[in-house]
Short mmCIF file of C-alpha atoms in Angstrom, two decimals:
data_model
loop_
_atom_site.label_atom_id
_atom_site.label_comp_id
_atom_site.label_asym_id
_atom_site.label_seq_id
_atom_site.Cartn_x
_atom_site.Cartn_y
_atom_site.Cartn_z
CA MET A 136 18.91 -29.43 18.56
CA LYS A 137 15.21 -30.18 18.11
CA ASN A 138 15.38 -31.06 14.41
CA PHE A 139 17.95 -31.82 11.72
CA GLN A 140 16.48 -29.96 8.76
CA ASP A 141 19.33 -28.21 6.87
CA LYS A 142 21.77 -29.02 9.67
CA VAL A 143 25.30 -30.07 8.73
CA ALA A 144 25.91 -33.53 10.19
CA VAL A 145 29.35 -35.14 10.35
CA ILE A 146 29.54 -38.90 10.93
CA THR A 147 32.68 -40.99 11.24
CA GLY A 148 32.59 -44.72 10.58
CA ALA A 149 29.80 -44.09 8.08
CA GLY A 150 30.59 -46.95 5.71
CA ALA A 151 28.39 -49.53 7.43
CA GLY A 152 26.49 -50.44 10.59
CA ILE A 153 25.30 -47.74 12.95
CA GLY A 154 27.14 -45.05 10.99
CA ARG A 155 25.30 -45.86 7.76
CA ALA A 156 21.97 -46.17 9.57
CA LEU A 157 22.49 -42.78 11.22
CA ALA A 158 23.32 -41.22 7.87
CA LEU A 159 20.12 -42.57 6.31
CA GLU A 160 17.93 -41.43 9.21
CA LEU A 161 19.49 -37.97 9.06
CA ALA A 162 19.04 -37.88 5.28
CA ARG A 163 15.33 -38.54 5.74
CA SER A 164 15.27 -35.72 8.30
CA GLY A 165 16.69 -33.18 5.86
CA ALA A 166 20.28 -32.96 7.12
CA ARG A 167 23.27 -32.25 4.88
CA LEU A 168 25.82 -34.98 5.39
CA ALA A 169 29.61 -35.18 5.60
CA LEU A 170 30.34 -38.90 5.84
CA SER A 171 33.73 -40.45 6.48
CA GLY A 172 35.52 -43.74 6.91
CA ARG A 173 38.70 -45.59 6.05
CA ASP A 174 37.12 -47.38 3.08
CA LEU A 175 35.99 -44.69 0.67
CA THR A 176 34.08 -47.21 -1.45
CA ASN A 177 31.79 -48.14 1.45
CA VAL A 178 31.32 -44.52 2.51
CA SER A 179 30.52 -43.53 -1.07
CA GLU A 180 27.83 -46.23 -1.10
CA THR A 181 26.34 -44.70 2.04
CA ALA A 182 26.41 -41.23 0.47
CA ALA A 183 24.68 -42.54 -2.65
CA LEU A 184 21.95 -44.13 -0.54
CA CYS A 185 21.47 -40.82 1.28
CA GLU A 186 21.21 -38.95 -2.01
CA LYS A 187 18.43 -41.33 -3.06
CA GLU A 188 16.58 -40.05 0.02
CA GLY A 189 16.93 -36.53 -1.37
CA ALA A 190 19.80 -35.44 0.86
CA THR A 191 23.03 -33.67 0.02
CA ALA A 192 25.80 -36.07 1.03
CA ARG A 193 29.54 -36.18 0.44
CA ALA A 194 31.94 -39.03 1.18
CA PHE A 195 35.41 -38.49 2.63
CA ARG A 196 38.22 -40.94 3.29
CA LEU A 197 39.41 -40.45 6.86
CA ASP A 198 41.73 -42.27 9.24
CA VAL A 199 40.52 -41.10 12.66
CA THR A 200 43.89 -41.98 14.23
CA ASP A 201 45.56 -39.25 12.13
CA ARG A 202 45.19 -35.97 14.02
CA ALA A 203 46.37 -33.76 11.18
CA ALA A 204 44.02 -35.53 8.75
CA PHE A 205 41.07 -34.93 11.09
CA TYR A 206 41.81 -31.20 11.30
CA ALA A 207 42.12 -31.10 7.51
CA HIS A 208 38.79 -32.92 7.26
CA ALA A 209 37.16 -30.30 9.48
CA GLU A 210 38.32 -27.59 7.08
CA GLU A 211 37.05 -29.61 4.10
CA VAL A 212 33.64 -29.87 5.71
CA ARG A 213 33.54 -26.15 6.53
CA ALA A 214 34.46 -25.28 2.94
CA ALA A 215 31.87 -27.64 1.48
CA PHE A 216 28.95 -27.11 3.87
CA GLY A 217 29.69 -24.32 6.33
CA PRO A 218 30.08 -24.91 10.08
CA ALA A 219 29.09 -28.37 11.31
CA ASN A 220 26.07 -28.53 13.60
CA LEU A 221 26.21 -32.19 14.54
CA LEU A 222 29.24 -34.42 15.05
CA VAL A 223 28.82 -38.13 15.72
CA ASN A 224 32.14 -39.75 16.60
CA ASN A 225 31.03 -43.25 15.70
CA ALA A 226 34.13 -44.99 14.30
CA GLY A 227 35.27 -47.85 16.52
CA VAL A 228 36.67 -51.36 16.71
CA SER A 229 36.48 -54.29 19.11
CA LEU A 230 39.07 -56.51 20.76
CA THR A 231 38.56 -59.60 22.91
CA ALA A 232 41.62 -60.50 25.00
CA THR A 233 42.52 -60.85 28.65
CA VAL A 234 45.21 -58.52 29.96
CA GLU A 235 47.58 -61.51 29.93
CA GLU A 236 46.83 -62.20 26.27
CA LEU A 237 46.87 -58.57 25.19
CA THR A 238 49.74 -57.50 22.95
CA TRP A 239 50.99 -53.92 22.87
CA GLU A 240 50.26 -53.80 19.15
CA ASP A 241 46.59 -54.68 19.70
CA PHE A 242 46.32 -52.33 22.68
CA GLU A 243 47.68 -49.40 20.68
CA TRP A 244 45.43 -50.30 17.73
CA ILE A 245 42.23 -50.10 19.75
CA VAL A 246 43.24 -47.03 21.76
CA ASN A 247 44.27 -45.13 18.64
CA ILE A 248 40.94 -45.77 16.90
CA ASN A 249 38.42 -45.82 19.74
CA PHE A 250 39.87 -43.26 22.13
CA TRP A 251 42.09 -40.96 20.08
CA GLY A 252 39.62 -40.99 17.20
CA VAL A 253 37.00 -39.41 19.46
CA MET A 254 39.48 -36.93 20.93
CA HIS A 255 40.68 -35.86 17.48
CA GLY A 256 37.16 -35.47 16.14
CA THR A 257 35.90 -33.50 19.11
CA LYS A 258 38.84 -31.08 19.17
CA ALA A 259 38.85 -30.60 15.40
CA PHE A 260 35.12 -29.86 15.10
CA LEU A 261 34.26 -28.25 18.45
CA PRO A 262 34.93 -24.66 17.26
CA GLN A 263 32.58 -25.19 14.31
CA VAL A 264 29.87 -26.79 16.42
CA ILE A 265 30.00 -23.86 18.84
CA ALA A 266 29.99 -21.32 16.00
CA SER A 267 27.00 -23.00 14.35
CA GLY A 268 24.71 -21.62 17.07
CA ASP A 269 22.77 -24.88 17.33
CA GLY A 270 25.13 -27.78 17.79
CA HIS A 271 25.52 -31.22 19.27
CA ILE A 272 28.35 -33.71 19.75
CA ALA A 273 27.56 -37.38 20.28
CA ASN A 274 30.44 -39.68 21.19
CA VAL A 275 29.81 -43.39 20.84
CA SER A 276 31.00 -45.31 23.90
CA SER A 277 29.47 -48.72 24.70
CA MET A 278 27.58 -50.60 27.38
CA PHE A 279 31.13 -51.62 28.34
CA GLY A 280 31.78 -47.97 29.06
CA LEU A 281 29.32 -48.40 31.96
CA ALA A 282 30.59 -51.65 33.50
CA ALA A 283 33.74 -53.70 33.02
CA CYS A 284 33.78 -57.22 31.65
CA PRO A 285 36.50 -59.93 31.63
CA SER A 286 38.37 -60.19 28.30
CA GLN A 287 37.30 -56.64 27.44
CA GLY A 288 39.90 -54.72 29.44
CA ALA A 289 41.37 -52.78 26.51
CA TYR A 290 37.93 -52.12 25.05
CA ASN A 291 36.66 -51.07 28.49
CA ALA A 292 39.59 -48.67 28.84
CA THR A 293 38.72 -46.86 25.62
CA LYS A 294 34.98 -46.76 26.22
CA PHE A 295 35.24 -45.65 29.87
CA GLY A 296 37.64 -42.96 28.65
CA ILE A 297 35.15 -41.73 26.06
CA ARG A 298 32.42 -41.59 28.68
CA GLY A 299 34.51 -39.54 31.13
CA PHE A 300 35.73 -37.16 28.44
CA THR A 301 32.21 -36.67 27.07
CA ASP A 302 30.64 -36.06 30.48
CA ALA A 303 33.27 -33.42 31.24
CA LEU A 304 32.73 -31.74 27.87
CA ARG A 305 28.98 -31.57 28.45
CA GLN A 306 29.51 -29.79 31.77
CA GLU A 307 32.02 -27.39 30.21
CA MET A 308 29.60 -26.42 27.44
CA LYS A 309 26.91 -25.63 30.00
CA ILE A 310 29.29 -23.61 32.20
CA ALA A 311 30.50 -21.61 29.18
CA GLY A 312 26.94 -21.07 27.95
CA HIS A 313 27.70 -22.47 24.52
CA PRO A 314 24.74 -23.61 22.37
CA VAL A 315 26.08 -27.17 22.24
CA GLY A 316 24.50 -30.34 23.53
CA VAL A 317 26.76 -33.31 24.31
CA SER A 318 25.79 -36.97 24.61
CA SER A 319 27.59 -40.15 25.52
CA VAL A 320 26.11 -43.04 23.51
CA HIS A 321 26.14 -46.56 24.98
CA PRO A 322 25.05 -49.27 22.54
CA GLY A 323 24.62 -52.83 23.65
CA MET A 324 24.99 -55.62 21.12
CA VAL A 325 23.86 -54.21 17.78
CA LYS A 326 23.63 -56.30 14.61
CA THR A 327 26.58 -54.90 12.67
CA GLU A 328 29.84 -56.24 11.26
CA ILE A 329 31.94 -54.97 14.19
CA ALA A 330 32.46 -58.45 15.66
CA TRP A 331 33.62 -59.83 12.31
CA LYS A 332 36.18 -57.04 12.00
CA ALA A 333 37.37 -57.40 15.60
CA ARG A 334 40.64 -58.80 16.89
CA ALA A 335 40.98 -61.66 19.36
CA GLY A 336 43.90 -62.42 21.64
CA GLY A 337 45.59 -65.69 22.49
CA GLU A 338 44.11 -68.84 20.96
CA ARG A 339 40.61 -67.40 20.72
CA ASP A 340 38.53 -68.16 17.62
CA ARG A 341 37.49 -64.76 16.30
CA ASP A 342 34.87 -66.20 13.94
CA ALA A 343 33.27 -68.21 16.75
CA LEU A 344 33.15 -65.09 18.93
CA ALA A 345 31.58 -63.12 16.10
CA ALA A 346 28.97 -65.81 15.45
CA ASN A 347 28.06 -65.81 19.14
CA PHE A 348 27.79 -62.01 19.06
CA ASP A 349 25.39 -62.22 16.11
CA ARG A 350 23.29 -64.77 17.99
CA LEU A 351 23.00 -62.53 21.05
CA ALA A 352 22.58 -59.17 19.29
CA LYS A 353 18.91 -58.16 19.29
CA THR A 354 19.06 -54.50 18.25
CA THR A 355 19.26 -53.59 14.57
CA ALA A 356 21.46 -50.75 13.34
CA GLU A 357 18.33 -48.98 12.12
CA ASP A 358 16.71 -49.11 15.56
CA ALA A 359 19.99 -47.99 17.16
CA ALA A 360 20.12 -44.95 14.87
CA LYS A 361 16.55 -43.96 15.74
CA ILE A 362 17.29 -44.25 19.48
CA ILE A 363 20.47 -42.20 19.15
CA LEU A 364 18.84 -39.40 17.17
CA ARG A 365 15.88 -39.32 19.55
CA GLY A 366 18.34 -38.93 22.42
CA ILE A 367 20.15 -36.12 20.63
CA ARG A 368 16.87 -34.28 20.06
CA LYS A 369 16.19 -34.54 23.79
CA ASP A 370 19.77 -33.52 24.64
CA LYS A 371 20.24 -36.61 26.78
CA ALA A 372 23.56 -36.85 28.59
CA LYS A 373 23.53 -40.65 28.35
CA ILE A 374 21.86 -42.51 25.49
CA LEU A 375 21.32 -46.22 26.13
CA VAL A 376 20.81 -48.38 23.05
CA GLY A 377 19.12 -51.74 23.60
CA ALA A 378 17.74 -53.68 26.54
CA ASP A 379 21.16 -55.17 27.27
CA ALA A 380 22.67 -51.69 27.63
CA ARG A 381 19.89 -50.72 30.04
CA VAL A 382 20.60 -53.80 32.17
CA ILE A 383 24.35 -53.16 32.22
CA ASP A 384 23.70 -49.52 33.16
CA LEU A 385 21.55 -50.66 36.07
CA LEU A 386 24.01 -53.17 37.59
CA PRO A 387 26.60 -50.76 39.06
CA ARG A 388 23.86 -48.38 40.17
CA LEU A 389 22.11 -51.16 42.10
CA PHE A 390 25.11 -53.11 43.40
CA GLY A 391 28.05 -50.69 43.33
CA SER A 392 31.32 -52.55 42.81
CA GLY A 393 29.44 -55.74 43.66
CA TYR A 394 28.27 -55.84 40.05
CA GLN A 395 31.66 -57.42 39.29
CA ARG A 396 30.70 -60.58 41.19
CA ILE A 397 27.58 -60.94 39.05
CA ILE A 398 29.43 -60.53 35.76
CA THR A 399 32.31 -62.76 36.91
CA ALA A 400 29.89 -65.54 37.86
CA GLN A 401 28.10 -65.25 34.53
CA MET A 402 31.37 -65.38 32.58
CA LYS A 403 32.53 -68.44 34.58
CA ASN A 404 29.29 -70.21 33.69
CA GLU A 405 29.80 -69.46 29.99
CA VAL A 406 33.38 -70.75 30.08
CA ASN A 407 32.34 -73.92 31.90
#
């Protein structure tokens, strides 16, 4: 997919953050947009902003954990726009908790949104993306889908899962000869509201964690969107977003499993 002019682009988690920034960049590139999220008010705001850029955009309420709803959404998009060319499975949440602190409720919450949301979206839209004749699927993982980090075990599990699933899908599309590119997207810390909407286990102060995230995050959502779309145009298998993501990607490649000692030492220093 070398350009997005007149392409049908589907974005989940489009109410804010990277999802909204992607929608606006695609609007400026001439795409037709099917935007979804749990909060229809926020997604409608994104659609209105895209229309101001001259794009055709429609907002949909969607719970990505609901498989039947995702399949119904795929049919809504087909009816409204024709087959989808581009799917960005962007919806996701964050959770900070050690395995000891982790409750089953929180574990199921993050797996249902982060992991199953991507599976549902990919399966529901894949036939359309193949049929479009010029398609791409981008699944948003994380820099913590490249290396594990203490207190991020549940988040790591979902993001590593997305990475493995996406890499396999990319290979399958090439073997089958389908006109579909596939990318695994790995953002580092991006200035969005994700940390403020996160959950925290044990006695952790969620607001303090979010404030620290904001302090460390150097990449804007707008820059993230530009990097992601540039990677899609180039059909990159792995799209790294931000200098921190590039560093995290490098650690296991340089040190193998020894990267864990480096991260463990760093986390001990922060705790102390």
